[in-house]
Short mmCIF file of C-alpha atoms in Angstrom, two decimals:
data_model
loop_
_atom_site.label_atom_id
_atom_site.label_comp_id
_atom_site.label_asym_id
_atom_site.label_seq_id
_atom_site.Cartn_x
_atom_site.Cartn_y
_atom_site.Cartn_z
CA MET A 1 -61.17 -14.56 101.79
CA ARG A 2 -59.84 -12.99 98.59
CA PHE A 3 -56.09 -12.92 98.08
CA ARG A 4 -54.57 -9.73 96.68
CA THR A 5 -53.18 -11.56 93.64
CA MET A 6 -56.57 -12.60 92.41
CA PRO A 7 -58.68 -10.87 89.76
CA PRO A 8 -62.46 -11.17 90.27
CA ALA A 9 -63.35 -14.89 90.16
CA ALA A 10 -66.20 -16.53 88.30
CA ALA A 11 -69.07 -18.07 90.51
CA GLY A 12 -55.54 -31.19 79.66
CA CYS A 13 -53.45 -29.60 77.11
CA LEU A 14 -53.86 -29.01 73.37
CA LEU A 15 -51.18 -30.02 70.86
CA ALA A 16 -47.79 -29.05 72.29
CA LEU A 17 -49.39 -27.09 75.11
CA THR A 18 -48.58 -30.28 77.01
CA ALA A 19 -45.09 -28.79 77.17
CA ALA A 20 -46.59 -26.64 79.92
CA CYS A 21 -47.94 -29.67 81.79
CA SER A 22 -45.57 -32.28 83.14
CA THR A 23 -46.75 -35.81 83.87
CA GLY A 24 -44.38 -36.28 86.79
CA THR A 25 -44.71 -35.42 90.45
CA THR A 26 -42.85 -32.91 92.56
CA GLU A 27 -42.58 -31.60 96.08
CA PRO A 28 -44.05 -28.11 96.41
CA GLY A 29 -41.56 -25.41 97.30
CA THR A 30 -38.41 -27.05 95.94
CA ALA A 31 -35.97 -24.22 95.37
CA THR A 32 -34.96 -23.19 91.87
CA ALA A 33 -31.37 -22.05 91.46
CA PRO A 34 -31.06 -18.47 90.19
CA PRO A 35 -28.72 -17.73 87.27
CA ALA A 36 -24.98 -18.16 87.75
CA GLN A 37 -24.38 -14.41 87.64
CA GLY A 38 -26.78 -13.94 90.54
CA PRO A 39 -30.39 -12.76 90.83
CA GLY A 40 -30.55 -9.03 90.24
CA ALA A 41 -26.99 -8.78 88.92
CA ARG A 42 -26.20 -7.07 85.63
CA THR A 43 -25.35 -9.59 82.95
CA SER A 44 -21.74 -9.69 81.84
CA TYR A 45 -21.36 -10.37 78.13
CA PRO A 46 -20.35 -12.50 76.40
CA LEU A 47 -22.74 -14.77 78.31
CA THR A 48 -22.51 -18.53 77.77
CA ILE A 49 -25.24 -20.79 79.14
CA ASP A 50 -25.98 -24.48 78.95
CA ASN A 51 -29.31 -25.24 77.34
CA CYS A 52 -30.26 -28.89 76.91
CA GLY A 53 -26.56 -29.82 76.79
CA ARG A 54 -25.77 -27.22 74.14
CA GLU A 55 -23.59 -24.20 74.90
CA ILE A 56 -25.09 -20.92 73.70
CA THR A 57 -23.16 -17.66 73.75
CA PHE A 58 -24.79 -14.23 73.69
CA GLN A 59 -22.57 -11.29 72.79
CA GLU A 60 -25.29 -8.85 73.82
CA PRO A 61 -28.97 -8.90 74.82
CA PRO A 62 -31.12 -10.29 71.98
CA SER A 63 -33.12 -7.65 70.12
CA ARG A 64 -34.80 -9.65 67.33
CA VAL A 65 -36.57 -12.55 69.03
CA LEU A 66 -38.81 -15.07 67.30
CA LEU A 67 -41.14 -17.09 69.52
CA LEU A 68 -42.23 -20.40 68.02
CA ASN A 69 -45.75 -21.70 68.50
CA GLY A 70 -45.82 -24.82 70.68
CA THR A 71 -49.33 -23.64 71.66
CA SER A 72 -47.76 -22.18 74.79
CA VAL A 73 -47.72 -18.68 76.19
CA ALA A 74 -45.18 -19.30 78.95
CA GLU A 75 -42.41 -17.63 77.00
CA VAL A 76 -44.28 -14.64 75.58
CA GLU A 77 -45.95 -13.91 78.93
CA SER A 78 -42.59 -14.17 80.69
CA LEU A 79 -41.04 -11.67 78.27
CA ILE A 80 -43.98 -9.33 78.85
CA ALA A 81 -43.64 -9.75 82.62
CA LEU A 82 -39.96 -8.85 82.31
CA GLY A 83 -40.75 -5.75 80.24
CA VAL A 84 -38.78 -6.80 77.16
CA GLU A 85 -41.63 -7.37 74.73
CA ASP A 86 -40.10 -4.66 72.53
CA ARG A 87 -37.37 -7.19 71.68
CA ILE A 88 -39.90 -9.49 69.98
CA LEU A 89 -39.56 -9.56 66.22
CA ALA A 90 -42.28 -12.16 65.66
CA ASN A 91 -44.55 -13.96 68.09
CA GLY A 92 -46.18 -17.27 67.23
CA GLN A 93 -47.82 -17.81 70.64
CA SER A 94 -51.35 -16.94 71.67
CA TYR A 95 -54.14 -17.99 74.02
CA GLY A 96 -57.75 -16.94 73.88
CA VAL A 97 -58.23 -15.94 77.50
CA SER A 98 -56.06 -14.99 80.47
CA ASP A 99 -56.32 -14.81 84.24
CA ASP A 100 -54.31 -11.57 84.03
CA PRO A 101 -56.53 -8.72 82.80
CA GLY A 102 -55.08 -7.22 79.64
CA MET A 103 -52.66 -10.03 78.88
CA VAL A 104 -54.57 -11.26 75.81
CA GLU A 105 -54.55 -7.75 74.36
CA ARG A 106 -50.86 -7.27 75.11
CA ILE A 107 -50.00 -10.49 73.30
CA ALA A 108 -52.27 -9.62 70.38
CA ALA A 109 -50.46 -6.29 70.02
CA LEU A 110 -47.09 -7.95 69.42
CA PRO A 111 -45.70 -8.27 65.87
CA THR A 112 -46.24 -11.64 64.22
CA GLY A 113 -43.81 -11.32 61.33
CA ASP A 114 -46.60 -12.62 59.08
CA LEU A 115 -45.85 -16.13 60.34
CA SER A 116 -48.00 -18.95 58.99
CA LEU A 117 -47.89 -22.37 60.61
CA ASN A 118 -47.46 -25.55 58.57
CA GLU A 119 -49.55 -28.72 58.85
CA ASN A 120 -47.61 -29.63 62.00
CA PHE A 121 -48.54 -26.29 63.61
CA GLU A 122 -44.88 -25.23 63.48
CA VAL A 123 -43.24 -22.21 61.88
CA PRO A 124 -41.54 -23.46 58.69
CA ARG A 125 -37.74 -23.20 58.62
CA GLU A 126 -37.84 -20.94 55.54
CA GLN A 127 -39.89 -18.34 57.40
CA VAL A 128 -37.63 -18.49 60.43
CA LEU A 129 -34.46 -17.99 58.41
CA ALA A 130 -35.99 -15.26 56.24
CA LEU A 131 -36.79 -13.10 59.28
CA GLN A 132 -33.15 -13.18 60.40
CA PRO A 133 -33.81 -13.20 64.15
CA ASP A 134 -30.96 -13.20 66.62
CA LEU A 135 -32.75 -15.62 68.97
CA VAL A 136 -35.41 -18.27 68.38
CA ILE A 137 -37.24 -19.59 71.44
CA SER A 138 -39.22 -22.83 71.55
CA THR A 139 -41.29 -24.03 74.48
CA TRP A 140 -40.18 -27.62 73.76
CA ALA A 141 -37.27 -29.46 72.17
CA GLY A 142 -39.56 -30.72 69.41
CA GLY A 143 -39.88 -27.17 68.11
CA PHE A 144 -36.50 -27.62 66.44
CA ASP A 145 -37.27 -30.98 64.82
CA ALA A 146 -36.54 -31.12 61.06
CA ALA A 147 -39.20 -33.83 60.68
CA THR A 148 -41.92 -31.24 61.37
CA GLY A 149 -40.49 -28.75 58.88
CA SER A 150 -38.83 -26.66 61.58
CA ALA A 151 -35.35 -25.21 61.48
CA THR A 152 -32.97 -27.29 63.57
CA ARG A 153 -30.70 -25.76 66.17
CA ASP A 154 -27.69 -26.63 64.02
CA GLN A 155 -29.24 -24.90 61.00
CA LEU A 156 -29.93 -21.81 63.06
CA ALA A 157 -26.41 -21.80 64.49
CA ALA A 158 -24.97 -22.05 60.96
CA ALA A 159 -26.94 -18.89 60.11
CA GLY A 160 -25.59 -17.10 63.19
CA ILE A 161 -28.88 -17.40 65.09
CA ASN A 162 -29.06 -18.47 68.73
CA SER A 163 -31.78 -20.86 69.89
CA LEU A 164 -33.27 -21.60 73.28
CA VAL A 165 -35.57 -24.31 74.64
CA THR A 166 -37.48 -23.53 77.83
CA PRO A 167 -35.17 -25.27 80.35
CA VAL A 168 -37.73 -27.59 81.93
CA ASN A 169 -38.76 -28.90 78.50
CA CYS A 170 -35.38 -29.98 77.12
CA ALA A 171 -36.57 -33.60 77.24
CA TYR A 172 -39.96 -32.87 75.71
CA GLY A 173 -39.76 -33.90 72.07
CA ASP A 174 -36.16 -35.15 72.31
CA PRO A 175 -35.82 -38.96 72.61
CA ALA A 176 -32.07 -38.52 73.13
CA ALA A 177 -32.41 -36.07 76.01
CA ARG A 178 -29.93 -36.19 78.86
CA PRO A 179 -31.11 -38.05 81.99
CA GLU A 180 -30.89 -34.85 84.02
CA ASP A 181 -33.16 -33.07 81.54
CA GLN A 182 -35.65 -35.92 81.70
CA ARG A 183 -35.65 -35.76 85.49
CA ARG A 184 -36.18 -32.00 85.38
CA HIS A 185 -39.11 -32.39 83.01
CA ASP A 186 -40.69 -35.15 85.10
CA ALA A 187 -40.44 -32.98 88.24
CA GLN A 188 -41.97 -29.87 86.64
CA SER A 189 -43.50 -27.46 89.16
CA VAL A 190 -44.13 -23.80 89.86
CA GLU A 191 -40.39 -23.57 90.43
CA SER A 192 -39.96 -24.34 86.72
CA SER A 193 -41.82 -21.13 85.93
CA PHE A 194 -39.37 -19.24 88.15
CA GLU A 195 -36.43 -20.90 86.40
CA LEU A 196 -37.73 -19.66 83.05
CA LEU A 197 -37.95 -16.10 84.41
CA TYR A 198 -34.44 -16.31 85.82
CA THR A 199 -33.05 -17.66 82.54
CA LEU A 200 -34.68 -15.00 80.39
CA GLY A 201 -33.75 -12.31 82.89
CA GLU A 202 -30.09 -13.22 82.62
CA ILE A 203 -30.12 -13.47 78.82
CA PHE A 204 -31.82 -10.08 78.39
CA ASP A 205 -29.87 -8.34 81.18
CA VAL A 206 -32.95 -7.78 83.33
CA SER A 207 -32.11 -10.17 86.16
CA ASP A 208 -33.33 -7.55 88.63
CA ARG A 209 -36.79 -7.68 87.08
CA ALA A 210 -36.76 -11.49 87.09
CA ALA A 211 -35.76 -11.54 90.73
CA GLY A 212 -38.54 -9.06 91.51
CA GLN A 213 -41.13 -11.16 89.72
CA VAL A 214 -40.04 -14.30 91.57
CA GLU A 215 -39.89 -12.53 94.93
CA ARG A 216 -43.41 -11.16 94.49
CA ALA A 217 -44.75 -14.56 93.45
CA ARG A 218 -43.08 -16.23 96.41
CA ALA A 219 -44.60 -13.66 98.76
CA GLU A 220 -48.05 -14.23 97.27
CA LEU A 221 -47.65 -18.00 97.55
CA ALA A 222 -46.44 -17.69 101.14
CA GLU A 223 -49.51 -15.62 101.99
CA ILE A 224 -51.74 -18.32 100.56
CA ALA A 225 -49.82 -21.08 102.34
CA GLU A 226 -50.26 -19.29 105.67
CA ALA A 227 -53.97 -18.80 105.03
CA VAL A 228 -54.63 -22.49 104.29
CA ALA A 229 -52.26 -23.89 106.92
CA GLY A 230 -54.04 -26.32 109.21
CA SER A 231 -57.04 -26.69 106.91
CA ASP A 232 -58.09 -30.18 105.90
CA PRO A 233 -56.99 -30.86 102.31
CA VAL A 234 -59.86 -31.02 99.88
CA SER A 235 -59.99 -32.97 96.65
CA VAL A 236 -59.86 -30.96 93.43
CA LEU A 237 -60.66 -32.06 89.90
CA ALA A 238 -59.12 -29.87 87.20
CA VAL A 239 -60.65 -30.21 83.74
CA TYR A 240 -60.55 -28.32 80.45
CA PRO A 241 -63.90 -29.16 78.76
CA GLY A 242 -62.90 -27.27 75.59
CA MET A 243 -60.01 -29.70 75.13
CA ALA A 244 -62.15 -32.84 75.12
CA MET A 245 -60.39 -34.01 71.96
CA MET A 246 -57.40 -34.92 74.13
CA ASN A 247 -59.39 -37.56 76.00
CA ASN A 248 -59.91 -40.90 74.27
CA ASN A 249 -63.53 -40.91 75.49
CA GLY A 250 -64.45 -37.40 74.44
CA LEU A 251 -64.75 -36.35 78.08
CA PRO A 252 -63.23 -33.11 79.39
CA ALA A 253 -59.43 -33.16 79.42
CA VAL A 254 -58.25 -33.89 82.97
CA PHE A 255 -55.11 -32.06 84.14
CA ALA A 256 -52.88 -33.77 86.70
CA GLY A 257 -49.25 -34.54 87.42
CA GLY A 258 -46.31 -32.15 87.59
CA ILE A 259 -47.13 -28.48 87.75
CA SER A 260 -50.88 -29.17 87.95
CA ASP A 261 -50.42 -31.16 91.16
CA ASP A 262 -48.02 -28.55 92.53
CA ILE A 263 -50.46 -25.68 91.94
CA VAL A 264 -53.28 -27.60 93.59
CA ALA A 265 -51.08 -28.62 96.54
CA ARG A 266 -50.00 -25.02 97.12
CA ALA A 267 -53.70 -24.16 97.41
CA GLY A 268 -54.07 -26.61 100.30
CA ALA A 269 -55.76 -29.27 98.19
CA VAL A 270 -55.09 -32.60 96.50
CA ASN A 271 -55.54 -33.30 92.80
CA ALA A 272 -58.13 -36.07 92.37
CA PHE A 273 -55.88 -37.76 89.79
CA ALA A 274 -52.54 -36.74 91.29
CA GLY A 275 -49.46 -38.27 89.69
CA SER A 276 -51.26 -39.54 86.60
CA THR A 277 -49.30 -39.62 83.35
CA GLY A 278 -50.45 -38.27 80.00
CA PRO A 279 -51.63 -41.66 78.64
CA GLU A 280 -53.42 -42.39 81.91
CA LEU A 281 -55.23 -39.08 81.79
CA ALA A 282 -56.30 -39.66 78.17
CA ASP A 283 -57.87 -42.97 79.18
CA ILE A 284 -59.97 -41.65 82.06
CA ASN A 285 -63.53 -42.81 81.47
CA ALA A 286 -66.91 -41.70 82.78
CA GLU A 287 -66.87 -44.32 85.54
CA ALA A 288 -63.51 -43.08 86.84
CA LEU A 289 -64.82 -39.52 86.86
CA ALA A 290 -68.08 -40.55 88.52
CA THR A 291 -66.28 -42.30 91.37
CA ALA A 292 -63.60 -39.64 91.86
CA ASP A 293 -63.53 -37.68 95.10
CA VAL A 294 -64.33 -34.13 93.99
CA ASP A 295 -64.93 -31.39 96.53
CA VAL A 296 -64.01 -28.56 94.17
CA LEU A 297 -64.28 -28.50 90.40
CA VAL A 298 -61.70 -26.39 88.58
CA ILE A 299 -62.77 -25.52 85.06
CA GLY A 300 -60.02 -24.53 82.68
CA LEU A 301 -60.82 -22.14 79.85
CA PHE A 302 -59.07 -22.09 76.49
CA THR A 303 -61.07 -19.65 74.37
CA ALA A 304 -62.89 -16.43 75.19
CA ASP A 305 -66.30 -17.71 74.10
CA GLU A 306 -66.42 -20.66 76.52
CA ASP A 307 -69.18 -20.61 79.15
CA ALA A 308 -67.76 -21.78 82.47
CA GLU A 309 -71.14 -21.74 84.21
CA ALA A 310 -72.64 -23.96 81.50
CA TYR A 311 -69.67 -26.32 81.73
CA ALA A 312 -70.07 -26.58 85.50
CA ARG A 313 -73.82 -27.12 85.31
CA ASP A 314 -73.36 -29.89 82.74
CA LEU A 315 -70.69 -31.70 84.75
CA PHE A 316 -72.60 -31.41 88.01
CA GLU A 317 -75.66 -32.95 86.33
CA ARG A 318 -73.61 -35.78 84.78
CA PHE A 319 -71.73 -36.57 88.00
CA PRO A 320 -74.16 -35.95 90.88
CA ALA A 321 -72.18 -38.08 93.37
CA TRP A 322 -69.46 -35.43 93.63
CA GLU A 323 -69.53 -33.32 96.76
CA ALA A 324 -68.86 -30.38 94.44
CA SER A 325 -72.10 -31.20 92.59
CA ARG A 326 -74.03 -31.08 95.86
CA THR A 327 -72.53 -27.74 96.90
CA GLY A 328 -72.08 -26.24 93.42
CA THR A 329 -68.46 -25.43 94.22
CA TYR A 330 -66.26 -24.54 91.27
CA THR A 331 -63.78 -21.96 90.08
CA THR A 332 -62.06 -21.17 86.81
CA VAL A 333 -58.48 -20.89 85.59
CA SER A 334 -56.93 -20.42 82.20
CA ASP A 335 -53.28 -19.65 81.38
CA SER A 336 -52.25 -19.42 85.04
CA PHE A 337 -52.57 -23.20 85.36
CA TYR A 338 -49.66 -23.74 82.94
CA LEU A 339 -45.95 -23.06 83.03
CA GLY A 340 -45.51 -19.28 83.03
CA PRO A 341 -45.40 -16.20 85.27
CA LEU A 342 -49.02 -16.34 86.46
CA ASN A 343 -49.12 -19.49 88.62
CA ALA A 344 -49.86 -17.61 91.84
CA LEU A 345 -53.19 -16.52 90.33
CA ALA A 346 -54.25 -20.15 89.85
CA VAL A 347 -53.16 -21.07 93.38
CA ALA A 348 -55.17 -18.14 94.80
CA ARG A 349 -58.32 -19.02 92.85
CA ILE A 350 -58.23 -22.66 93.88
CA ALA A 351 -57.44 -21.82 97.52
CA ASP A 352 -60.38 -19.41 97.67
CA ALA A 353 -62.73 -22.05 96.25
CA ALA A 354 -61.36 -24.87 98.38
CA HIS A 355 -61.33 -23.23 101.83
CA SER A 356 -63.77 -21.05 103.72
CA LEU A 357 -61.37 -18.68 105.43
CA PRO A 358 -62.04 -15.74 107.74
#
């Protein structure tokens, strides 16, 4: 069965891309609260929101937005999904491949403001201030750390510039984060992607578009849930071979915990390393992989030149005890497996690979 959300299917995290991958666990389907002004409502300005314990006031919708790197595309893809990419002054986010046809090209077409990253892969504070944005968005709290050469939130505020951290990542990169922000980060799920859409929708006065995006995603996820209901859960291993540098043994980066587990669970499956933390995932060795219960292999792609079929063939040969190796069962994901507006695509791909449905 092919779900309507899914483009044609094929037969870990890098640097701060881990901001899109929580190491906690969550219950699928936990509701995300819409913005205070209501989903679909016009935003009333001035708008004041709480972001990581900091009050931010918008006098009007931002029109000169700078997106910091963080090696994430959750924010830029969300702005594109909401139809406000024309508000982007400079985009520092990119990804080499997408599960949404055309997304890579749409991101590449955005202005970059001639940004150049420093040795910490951050946009230097001088460049940020020189561009005079009215809003700077970071995928993680560490994006505003002076120690990495970034502009701090206080420095931006002094220059009359608002700043925003993706709500679920307020604790990521902030050792002094509030307990509630730490709990939110640890419980990251698909709902966190919806919360980001709601937040941006309210800030940019397009709450109706945010609500529409969330409603469509929920409908797609409900369709998948109905299709896999009653099926025996299968065991899924999600790996990004191109991110092997994240694993202490040079093996493919294994993705588990948080949103990874939630996506897999919504597909009627169980992550083979469910609930594992970042350090635990980095220490997974060949023996642990060889003895893992793997019915379906999910291969994550990071760059356009990666060969998923070659990756699968190599892993099946190295780990012949997997059921997936015997049946040759695998699928691919890319950006849809991270925080962002495309999670339903990953759920659909994994569900199709995991279950033989009429």
